[in-house]
Coordinates of C-alpha atoms in Angstrom, one line a residue:
Chain A
M136 CA 0.0 0.0 0.0
K137 CA 1.4 3.4 -1.1
I138 CA 0.9 6.0 1.6
D139 CA 0.7 9.7 0.7
P140 CA 2.3 12.1 3.3
K141 CA -0.8 14.3 2.8
Q142 CA -3.0 11.7 4.3
P143 CA -4.1 12.6 7.8
I144 CA -2.8 11.2 11.1
G145 CA -5.6 9.3 12.9
V146 CA -5.8 9.8 16.6
F147 CA -8.3 8.1 18.9
D148 CA -9.4 8.1 22.5
S149 CA -12.2 6.9 24.6
G150 CA -13.4 10.5 25.0
I151 CA -11.9 13.9 24.7
G152 CA -8.8 13.4 26.8
G153 CA -6.9 12.5 23.7
L154 CA -7.2 16.1 22.6
T155 CA -4.1 16.7 24.7
V156 CA -2.3 14.5 22.2
V157 CA -3.8 16.4 19.3
R158 CA -2.7 19.6 20.9
A159 CA 0.9 18.3 21.2
L160 CA 0.8 17.0 17.6
M161 CA -0.4 20.4 16.3
E162 CA 2.5 22.1 18.0
R163 CA 5.1 19.6 17.1
L164 CA 3.9 18.8 13.5
P165 CA 2.1 22.0 12.4
F166 CA 1.7 20.9 8.7
E167 CA 0.0 17.5 9.4
N168 CA -3.7 16.9 8.8
I169 CA -5.4 15.2 11.7
V170 CA -8.6 13.2 12.1
Y171 CA -9.6 12.6 15.7
F172 CA -12.1 10.1 17.0
G173 CA -13.4 10.3 20.6
D174 CA -15.9 7.8 21.9
T175 CA -17.8 10.3 24.1
A176 CA -21.0 8.2 24.2
R177 CA -19.2 5.3 25.9
V178 CA -16.5 7.0 27.9
P179 CA -14.9 6.2 30.3
Y180 CA -13.2 3.0 29.3
G181 CA -10.9 2.9 32.4
V182 CA -13.5 1.0 34.4
K183 CA -14.7 -1.4 31.6
S184 CA -13.7 -5.0 31.0
V185 CA -10.9 -6.0 28.7
E186 CA -13.3 -7.7 26.2
T187 CA -15.5 -4.7 25.9
I188 CA -12.5 -2.3 25.4
A189 CA -11.1 -4.6 22.7
H190 CA -14.4 -4.7 20.9
Y191 CA -14.9 -0.9 21.0
T192 CA -11.2 -0.2 20.0
T193 CA -11.5 -2.4 16.9
Q194 CA -14.7 -0.5 15.8
I195 CA -12.9 2.8 16.1
A196 CA -9.7 1.8 14.4
E197 CA -11.7 0.5 11.4
F198 CA -13.6 3.8 11.2
L199 CA -10.3 5.8 11.0
L200 CA -8.7 3.4 8.5
E201 CA -11.7 4.1 6.2
K202 CA -10.7 7.8 6.5
Q203 CA -7.4 6.9 4.8
V204 CA -5.1 7.8 7.8
K205 CA -1.4 7.3 7.2
V206 CA -0.7 6.3 10.9
L207 CA -3.0 5.3 13.8
I208 CA -2.3 6.8 17.2
I209 CA -3.9 5.2 20.2
A210 CA -4.1 8.2 22.5
C211 CA -6.0 6.5 25.2
N212 CA -3.9 4.7 27.8
T213 CA -6.6 2.3 28.7
M214 CA -7.0 1.1 25.1
A215 CA -3.2 1.1 24.6
A216 CA -2.9 -1.0 27.8
V217 CA -5.3 -3.7 26.8
A218 CA -6.0 -3.5 23.0
A219 CA -2.8 -2.2 21.2
Q220 CA -2.1 -5.6 19.8
V221 CA -5.6 -5.9 18.4
V222 CA -5.1 -2.7 16.5
R223 CA -1.6 -3.7 15.2
D224 CA -3.1 -7.0 14.0
L225 CA -5.8 -5.3 11.9
S226 CA -4.0 -2.2 10.6
P227 CA -2.1 -1.9 7.3
V228 CA -0.6 1.4 8.4
P229 CA 1.9 2.0 11.3
V230 CA 0.3 2.0 14.8
L231 CA 1.8 4.1 17.7
D232 CA 0.5 4.0 21.2
V233 CA 0.8 6.3 24.1
I234 CA 2.1 3.7 26.5
E235 CA 5.1 2.8 24.3
A236 CA 5.7 6.5 23.8
G237 CA 5.5 7.2 27.5
A238 CA 7.8 4.3 28.3
I239 CA 10.5 5.5 25.9
A240 CA 10.4 9.0 27.4
A241 CA 10.5 7.6 30.9
V242 CA 13.6 5.5 30.2
E243 CA 15.3 8.5 28.6
A244 CA 14.4 10.7 31.6
T245 CA 15.3 8.5 34.6
R246 CA 18.8 8.3 36.2
T247 CA 18.0 6.2 39.2
R248 CA 15.8 3.8 37.3
Q249 CA 13.1 4.2 40.0
I250 CA 10.0 5.1 37.9
G251 CA 6.5 5.9 39.1
V252 CA 3.4 5.5 36.9
I253 CA -0.1 6.9 37.5
G254 CA -3.2 6.1 35.5
T255 CA -6.8 4.7 35.6
P256 CA -7.5 1.4 37.4
T257 CA -7.5 -0.5 34.1
T258 CA -4.2 0.9 32.9
V259 CA -2.5 0.2 36.2
N260 CA -4.0 -3.3 36.6
S261 CA -2.8 -4.2 33.1
N262 CA 0.8 -3.5 34.1
A263 CA 1.5 -2.4 30.5
Y264 CA 3.8 0.5 31.4
A265 CA 6.0 -1.9 33.6
R266 CA 6.3 -4.3 30.7
A267 CA 7.0 -1.6 28.1
I268 CA 9.7 0.0 30.3
Q269 CA 11.3 -3.3 31.3
V270 CA 11.7 -4.3 27.6
M271 CA 14.1 -1.3 27.3
A272 CA 15.5 -1.2 30.8
S273 CA 15.3 -4.5 32.6
D274 CA 16.9 -3.0 35.7
A275 CA 14.2 -0.4 36.1
R276 CA 11.8 -0.6 39.1
I277 CA 8.3 0.6 38.5
Y278 CA 5.8 1.7 41.2
S279 CA 2.3 2.3 39.9
Q280 CA -0.8 3.8 41.4
A281 CA -4.3 4.1 40.1
C282 CA -5.9 7.6 40.5
P283 CA -9.5 7.2 39.5
L284 CA -10.6 10.6 40.8
F285 CA -8.2 12.6 38.6
V286 CA -10.3 12.3 35.5
P287 CA -13.5 13.7 37.0
L288 CA -11.5 16.4 38.8
V289 CA -10.0 17.5 35.5
E290 CA -13.4 17.4 33.8
E291 CA -14.8 19.5 36.7
G292 CA -12.0 22.0 35.9
W293 CA -10.6 21.8 39.5
L294 CA -7.0 22.0 38.1
D295 CA -5.7 24.0 41.0
H296 CA -8.1 23.3 43.8
E297 CA -7.6 22.2 47.4
V298 CA -9.7 19.1 46.9
T299 CA -7.5 18.1 44.0
R300 CA -4.3 18.8 46.0
L301 CA -5.6 16.6 48.9
T302 CA -6.6 13.8 46.5
A303 CA -3.2 13.9 44.8
Q304 CA -1.4 13.8 48.2
E305 CA -3.4 10.7 49.2
Y306 CA -2.8 8.9 45.9
L307 CA 0.8 9.8 45.6
K308 CA 1.9 9.0 49.2
P309 CA 3.0 5.4 48.4
V310 CA 4.7 6.5 45.2
L311 CA 6.6 9.3 47.0
A312 CA 7.8 6.8 49.6
E313 CA 9.7 4.9 46.9
H314 CA 12.0 7.9 46.1
I315 CA 11.3 7.7 42.3
D316 CA 13.0 10.3 40.1
T317 CA 10.5 10.1 37.2
L318 CA 6.7 10.0 37.2
V319 CA 4.8 9.0 34.0
L320 CA 1.4 10.7 33.7
G321 CA -0.3 7.6 32.2
C322 CA -3.6 9.2 31.3
T323 CA -4.4 11.8 28.7
H324 CA -6.3 13.9 31.3
Y325 CA -3.3 14.3 33.6
P326 CA -1.2 16.8 31.7
L327 CA -3.7 19.4 32.8
L328 CA -2.7 18.6 36.4
K329 CA 1.0 19.0 35.7
P330 CA 1.7 22.1 37.9
L331 CA -0.3 20.7 40.8
L332 CA 1.4 17.2 40.5
Q333 CA 4.8 18.8 40.2
N334 CA 4.1 20.7 43.4
V335 CA 3.0 17.6 45.3
M336 CA 5.9 15.4 44.0
G337 CA 8.6 18.1 44.5
K338 CA 10.8 19.7 41.9
D339 CA 13.3 16.9 41.7
V340 CA 10.9 14.5 40.2
K341 CA 10.6 14.6 36.4
L342 CA 7.1 14.4 35.1
V343 CA 6.7 12.5 31.7
D344 CA 3.7 14.0 29.8
S345 CA 2.5 11.2 27.6
A346 CA 1.0 13.6 25.1
E347 CA 4.3 15.3 24.4
A348 CA 6.1 11.9 24.3
M349 CA 3.5 10.8 21.7
A350 CA 4.1 13.8 19.5
A351 CA 7.9 13.2 19.7
R352 CA 7.4 9.5 18.7
T353 CA 5.1 10.5 15.9
A354 CA 7.6 13.0 14.5
A355 CA 10.4 10.4 14.6
L356 CA 8.3 7.7 12.9
L357 CA 7.1 10.0 10.1
A358 CA 10.7 11.2 9.4
E359 CA 12.0 7.6 9.4
Q360 CA 9.4 6.4 6.9
G361 CA 9.4 9.5 4.7
L362 CA 5.8 10.3 5.6
T363 CA 6.2 13.8 7.0
N364 CA 3.8 16.2 5.3
T365 CA 5.7 19.2 3.9
D366 CA 2.8 20.8 2.1
P367 CA 2.6 24.3 3.7
T368 CA -1.1 24.8 3.1
L369 CA -3.3 25.1 6.1
P370 CA -3.9 21.6 7.6
R371 CA -7.3 20.1 8.0
Y372 CA -8.5 19.1 11.5
E373 CA -11.6 16.9 11.8
F374 CA -13.1 15.7 15.0
Y375 CA -15.5 12.7 15.2
V376 CA -17.4 11.9 18.5
T377 CA -20.1 9.5 19.3
D378 CA -22.0 12.0 21.5
V379 CA -21.9 15.7 22.3
P380 CA -22.3 15.7 26.1
V381 CA -23.0 18.5 28.5
K382 CA -20.0 21.0 28.6
F383 CA -18.3 19.2 25.6
Q384 CA -17.2 22.4 24.0
T385 CA -15.8 23.9 27.3
I386 CA -13.9 20.8 28.3
G387 CA -12.8 20.0 24.8
E388 CA -11.3 23.5 24.4
R389 CA -9.6 23.2 27.7
F390 CA -7.8 20.0 26.5
L391 CA -7.1 21.3 23.0
G392 CA -5.9 24.7 24.2
R393 CA -7.8 26.4 21.4
S394 CA -11.2 26.5 19.8
L395 CA -12.7 23.3 18.7
N396 CA -14.4 23.3 15.2
H397 CA -15.4 20.7 12.6
V398 CA -17.0 18.4 15.1
H399 CA -19.1 15.6 13.6
V400 CA -21.3 13.2 15.5
V401 CA -21.2 9.5 14.6
K402 CA -24.2 7.5 15.9
W403 CA -23.4 3.8 16.7
Chain B
M35 CA -53.2 -7.5 29.6
K36 CA -53.6 -9.6 32.8
I37 CA -50.7 -9.1 35.2
D38 CA -49.8 -11.9 37.7
P39 CA -48.5 -10.6 41.1
K40 CA -45.7 -13.2 40.9
Q41 CA -44.2 -11.4 37.9
P42 CA -41.1 -9.6 38.8
I43 CA -40.5 -5.9 39.4
G44 CA -38.2 -4.5 36.7
V45 CA -35.7 -1.9 37.9
F46 CA -33.2 -0.2 35.6
D47 CA -30.3 2.2 35.9
S48 CA -27.4 3.5 33.8
G49 CA -25.0 1.4 36.0
I50 CA -25.0 -0.1 39.5
G51 CA -26.2 3.0 41.4
G52 CA -29.8 1.7 41.0
L53 CA -28.9 -1.1 43.4
T54 CA -29.6 1.3 46.2
V55 CA -33.3 1.2 44.9
V56 CA -33.2 -2.6 44.7
R57 CA -31.9 -2.6 48.3
A58 CA -34.8 -0.4 49.5
L59 CA -37.3 -2.6 47.6
M60 CA -35.9 -5.8 49.1
E61 CA -36.4 -4.3 52.6
R62 CA -39.8 -2.7 51.9
L63 CA -41.3 -5.5 49.8
P64 CA -39.5 -8.7 50.8
F65 CA -41.7 -11.1 48.8
E66 CA -41.3 -9.4 45.4
N67 CA -39.2 -11.0 42.6
I68 CA -36.9 -8.4 41.1
V69 CA -35.1 -8.1 37.7
Y70 CA -32.4 -5.5 37.6
F71 CA -30.8 -4.0 34.5
G72 CA -27.6 -1.9 34.8
D73 CA -26.0 -0.5 31.7
T74 CA -22.5 -0.8 33.1
A75 CA -20.8 -0.7 29.6
R76 CA -22.2 2.8 28.8
V77 CA -22.4 4.4 32.3
P78 CA -22.3 7.3 33.1
Y79 CA -25.4 8.8 31.4
G80 CA -25.2 12.0 33.4
V81 CA -22.9 13.6 30.9
K82 CA -24.5 12.3 27.7
S83 CA -26.9 14.1 25.3
V84 CA -30.7 13.8 25.7
E85 CA -31.0 11.9 22.3
T86 CA -28.4 9.3 23.3
I87 CA -30.0 8.8 26.7
A88 CA -33.5 8.4 25.2
H89 CA -32.1 5.8 22.7
Y90 CA -30.4 3.7 25.4
T91 CA -33.4 4.0 27.8
T92 CA -35.8 2.6 25.1
Q93 CA -33.5 -0.4 24.5
I94 CA -33.4 -1.2 28.2
A95 CA -37.1 -0.8 28.8
E96 CA -37.8 -3.2 25.9
F97 CA -35.4 -5.7 27.3
L98 CA -37.1 -5.8 30.7
L99 CA -40.6 -5.9 29.2
E100 CA -39.5 -9.1 27.5
K101 CA -38.7 -10.5 30.9
Q102 CA -42.4 -10.1 31.8
V103 CA -42.1 -7.5 34.5
K104 CA -45.3 -6.3 36.2
V105 CA -44.0 -2.7 36.7
L106 CA -41.1 -0.8 35.4
I107 CA -39.0 1.3 37.8
I108 CA -36.7 4.0 36.3
A109 CA -34.1 4.0 39.1
C110 CA -31.7 6.4 37.3
N111 CA -32.4 10.1 37.9
T112 CA -30.8 11.0 34.6
M113 CA -33.0 8.7 32.6
A114 CA -36.1 9.7 34.6
A115 CA -35.2 13.4 34.0
V116 CA -35.0 13.2 30.2
A117 CA -36.7 9.9 29.1
A118 CA -39.5 9.0 31.5
Q119 CA -42.1 9.9 28.9
V120 CA -40.5 7.7 26.3
V121 CA -40.8 4.7 28.6
R122 CA -44.4 5.5 29.5
D123 CA -45.3 5.8 25.8
L124 CA -44.0 2.3 25.1
S125 CA -44.9 0.4 28.2
P126 CA -48.1 -1.7 28.7
V127 CA -47.3 -2.0 32.4
P128 CA -47.2 0.8 35.0
V129 CA -44.0 2.9 35.0
L130 CA -42.6 4.6 38.2
D131 CA -39.7 6.9 38.2
V132 CA -37.3 8.0 40.9
I133 CA -37.9 11.7 40.2
E134 CA -41.6 11.6 40.7
A135 CA -41.1 9.5 43.9
G136 CA -38.5 11.9 45.2
A137 CA -40.7 14.9 44.5
I138 CA -43.6 13.4 46.4
A139 CA -41.4 12.6 49.4
A140 CA -39.9 16.2 49.3
V141 CA -43.4 17.8 49.3
E142 CA -44.4 15.6 52.2
A143 CA -41.2 16.5 54.1
T144 CA -41.0 20.3 53.7
R145 CA -42.6 22.8 55.9
T146 CA -41.0 26.0 54.6
R147 CA -41.4 25.0 50.9
Q148 CA -37.8 25.8 50.4
I149 CA -36.4 22.7 48.8
G150 CA -32.9 21.9 47.6
V151 CA -32.1 19.3 44.9
I152 CA -28.7 17.8 44.1
G153 CA -27.9 15.6 41.2
T154 CA -25.8 15.0 38.1
P155 CA -25.4 17.9 35.6
T156 CA -28.0 16.3 33.2
T157 CA -30.5 15.8 36.0
V158 CA -30.1 19.4 37.2
N159 CA -30.1 20.9 33.8
S160 CA -33.3 19.1 32.9
N161 CA -35.1 20.9 35.8
A162 CA -37.2 17.8 36.1
Y163 CA -37.4 17.9 40.0
A164 CA -38.6 21.5 39.9
R165 CA -41.4 20.6 37.5
A166 CA -42.4 17.5 39.4
I167 CA -42.4 19.4 42.7
Q168 CA -44.3 22.4 41.4
V169 CA -47.1 20.2 40.0
M170 CA -47.9 19.2 43.6
A171 CA -46.8 22.4 45.4
S172 CA -46.9 25.4 43.2
D173 CA -45.7 27.7 46.0
A174 CA -42.5 25.7 46.5
R175 CA -39.1 27.3 45.7
I176 CA -36.5 24.8 44.4
Y177 CA -32.7 25.4 44.5
S178 CA -30.7 22.9 42.6
Q179 CA -27.0 22.2 42.3
A180 CA -25.1 19.7 40.1
C181 CA -22.5 17.7 42.0
P182 CA -20.5 15.8 39.3
L183 CA -17.8 14.6 41.6
F184 CA -20.1 12.8 44.1
V185 CA -20.5 9.7 41.8
P186 CA -16.7 9.0 41.4
L187 CA -16.2 9.8 45.1
V188 CA -18.8 7.2 46.1
E189 CA -17.3 4.7 43.6
E190 CA -13.9 5.3 45.1
G191 CA -15.4 4.4 48.5
W192 CA -14.5 7.7 50.0
L193 CA -17.8 7.9 51.9
D194 CA -16.4 9.6 55.0
H195 CA -13.2 11.2 53.6
E196 CA -11.9 14.7 54.0
V197 CA -11.8 15.2 50.2
T198 CA -15.5 14.3 50.0
R199 CA -16.4 16.6 52.9
L200 CA -14.5 19.6 51.2
T201 CA -16.2 18.8 47.9
A202 CA -19.6 18.7 49.6
Q203 CA -19.0 22.0 51.4
E204 CA -18.1 23.6 48.1
Y205 CA -21.0 22.2 46.1
L206 CA -23.6 22.8 48.9
K207 CA -22.5 26.4 49.8
P208 CA -25.1 28.1 47.5
V209 CA -27.8 25.7 48.6
L210 CA -27.1 26.3 52.2
A211 CA -27.3 30.0 51.6
E212 CA -31.0 29.6 50.6
H213 CA -32.1 28.2 54.0
I214 CA -33.8 25.2 52.6
D215 CA -35.4 22.7 55.1
T216 CA -35.4 19.7 52.7
L217 CA -32.7 18.4 50.4
V218 CA -33.5 15.8 47.7
L219 CA -30.6 13.4 47.0
G220 CA -31.4 13.3 43.3
C221 CA -28.9 10.5 42.3
T222 CA -28.9 6.9 43.2
H223 CA -25.3 7.1 44.4
Y224 CA -25.9 9.8 47.0
P225 CA -27.7 7.7 49.7
L226 CA -24.2 6.3 50.5
L227 CA -23.1 9.9 51.4
K228 CA -26.1 10.5 53.7
P229 CA -24.2 10.7 57.0
L230 CA -21.6 13.1 55.5
L231 CA -24.2 15.2 53.7
Q232 CA -26.4 15.4 56.9
N233 CA -23.3 16.7 58.7
V234 CA -22.5 19.3 56.1
M235 CA -26.2 20.5 55.9
G236 CA -26.8 20.5 59.6
K237 CA -29.3 18.4 61.5
D238 CA -32.3 20.6 60.8
V239 CA -32.4 19.9 57.1
K240 CA -34.3 16.7 56.1
L241 CA -32.6 14.6 53.5
V242 CA -34.9 12.8 51.0
D243 CA -33.4 9.5 50.0
S244 CA -34.8 8.8 46.5
A245 CA -34.2 5.1 46.9
E246 CA -36.4 4.9 50.0
A247 CA -39.0 7.2 48.4
M248 CA -39.1 4.9 45.3
A249 CA -39.7 1.8 47.5
A250 CA -42.6 3.6 49.3
R251 CA -44.1 4.6 45.9
T252 CA -43.8 1.1 44.6
A253 CA -45.5 -0.5 47.7
A254 CA -48.3 2.0 47.3
L255 CA -48.8 1.3 43.6
L256 CA -48.7 -2.5 44.0
A257 CA -51.3 -2.3 46.8
E258 CA -53.6 0.1 44.8
Q259 CA -53.5 -2.2 41.7
G260 CA -53.8 -5.5 43.6
L261 CA -50.3 -6.5 42.3
T262 CA -48.5 -7.2 45.6
N263 CA -46.9 -10.6 45.7
T264 CA -48.0 -12.5 48.7
D265 CA -46.4 -15.8 47.8
P266 CA -44.1 -16.5 50.8
T267 CA -41.5 -18.6 48.9
L268 CA -38.0 -17.2 48.5
P269 CA -38.0 -14.4 45.9
R270 CA -35.8 -14.5 42.8
Y271 CA -33.4 -11.7 42.2
E272 CA -31.7 -11.5 38.8
F273 CA -29.2 -8.9 37.7
Y274 CA -28.4 -8.1 34.1
V275 CA -25.4 -5.8 33.2
T276 CA -23.8 -4.8 29.9
D277 CA -20.3 -5.2 31.3
V278 CA -18.5 -6.5 34.4
P279 CA -16.1 -3.6 35.1
V280 CA -13.1 -3.5 37.5
K281 CA -14.3 -3.7 41.1
F282 CA -17.9 -4.4 40.0
Q283 CA -18.5 -6.9 42.8
T284 CA -17.1 -4.7 45.5
I285 CA -19.0 -1.6 44.4
G286 CA -22.2 -3.5 43.7
E287 CA -22.2 -5.1 47.1
R288 CA -21.6 -1.7 48.7
F289 CA -24.7 -0.4 47.0
L290 CA -26.8 -3.5 47.6
G291 CA -25.8 -3.9 51.2
R292 CA -25.5 -7.7 50.7
S293 CA -23.8 -10.2 48.4
L294 CA -24.6 -9.9 44.7
N295 CA -25.4 -13.1 42.9
H296 CA -27.2 -14.2 39.7
V297 CA -25.4 -11.6 37.6
H298 CA -25.7 -12.1 33.8
V299 CA -23.9 -10.1 31.1
V300 CA -25.8 -8.9 28.1
K301 CA -23.6 -7.9 25.1
W302 CA -25.0 -5.1 22.9

């Protein structure tokens, strides 16, 4: 299959959190066309079973492949944790996932090889970050912690709120006790909590933002495979969602860091 | 259509929160057979659009009607708020909903006619409690407040936690300022926060637990229509869910207040 560099990058997520990845891609690769799919009707995935997640993930990947994407980016940590192989098995184009990208960035960042990982319960239970990190650094020790309240706190917009600070202190206490030097933010919602988490963890701990890591990985892959779009015309950004929930626009724009247009609703 | 009192009561919810209604029904009507449906794969509904909620609600009501239920109980406030009429239009058996039940209980409880209502954003935005209350008490003043973090806090099990207390204080501040004498807990998850909410509101405010209100309404309807099951053999309880998520058993049993058996998974 011949791939044209002008074909869009396909990014998908269980909801709108993956817009943090789109934002990082827009900044890192400003000429690329992007098609985003967010399964806003069925979000959150972090509390669903592995079978259900694999089923939904397949459906979304097939939708984006029909849109002629040149690369598929799994922006959702939960999908990456439990269904990345399913996507690789069905896709004729390269597949990148946020866990692999975060793991690479974490191994580059750590000096002590004591790495913390925070995410949803499904991501943490899957142990996918530990596996991805140990493939590259078998001497690394990984300490992970599920933080189920962070997603609703971000969606409530309490990014710098006493309640969020107390919640973070409680969740991160066991991770802090392990004297890690690097903390992977293993959920697309968490980059919005970066200042607060940096404050709770202390300035000596490096935070790995998986959205930025993903954009770096994508840039490297496109360059390697000669797929970088160099056409300087204004890129097209298209957003597909399965529902337009209450406060969608407000929350979406908070994640994307700019206005959110060209939103299409897909009814499944 | 001839209804047999031995036919089960059908209860449905967007997830497992409706088990607080099942618990109240078990205690109030210990001879009744109950079939529960929880849409655990697509929960939460509180942040979805009205069209999507109506579509899912129809699908669930039809499923329970095939199970030969004698009455349909909409245990989910969000579904009751935006799709109760859809269910009444399609059902050949009586339909009760948690908002009507809560409104009746609130009007009975208030003396000052200053009533507070808390719920999910969709429930509050729908204004359904205000309408249901004013049909019965046109002089009542209703003050409502969305509390989106309460559901995840309950599911995290932080029922008596400093974070939950601070969150409640912040959400309830405007409601407290209105000097209400009655507060409707307009979400099936909230009964688990009753002690904490009573503490934040002060002992003079009456809390209306919509699960208990629903059980009282159901008992009254069955008696009125001669549909009460008097067969003293052990009742059957069946639970249908669309997914078995992480911690389903733990959370389910916390809501139900006892062990949760006979769980069947429906794949849609």
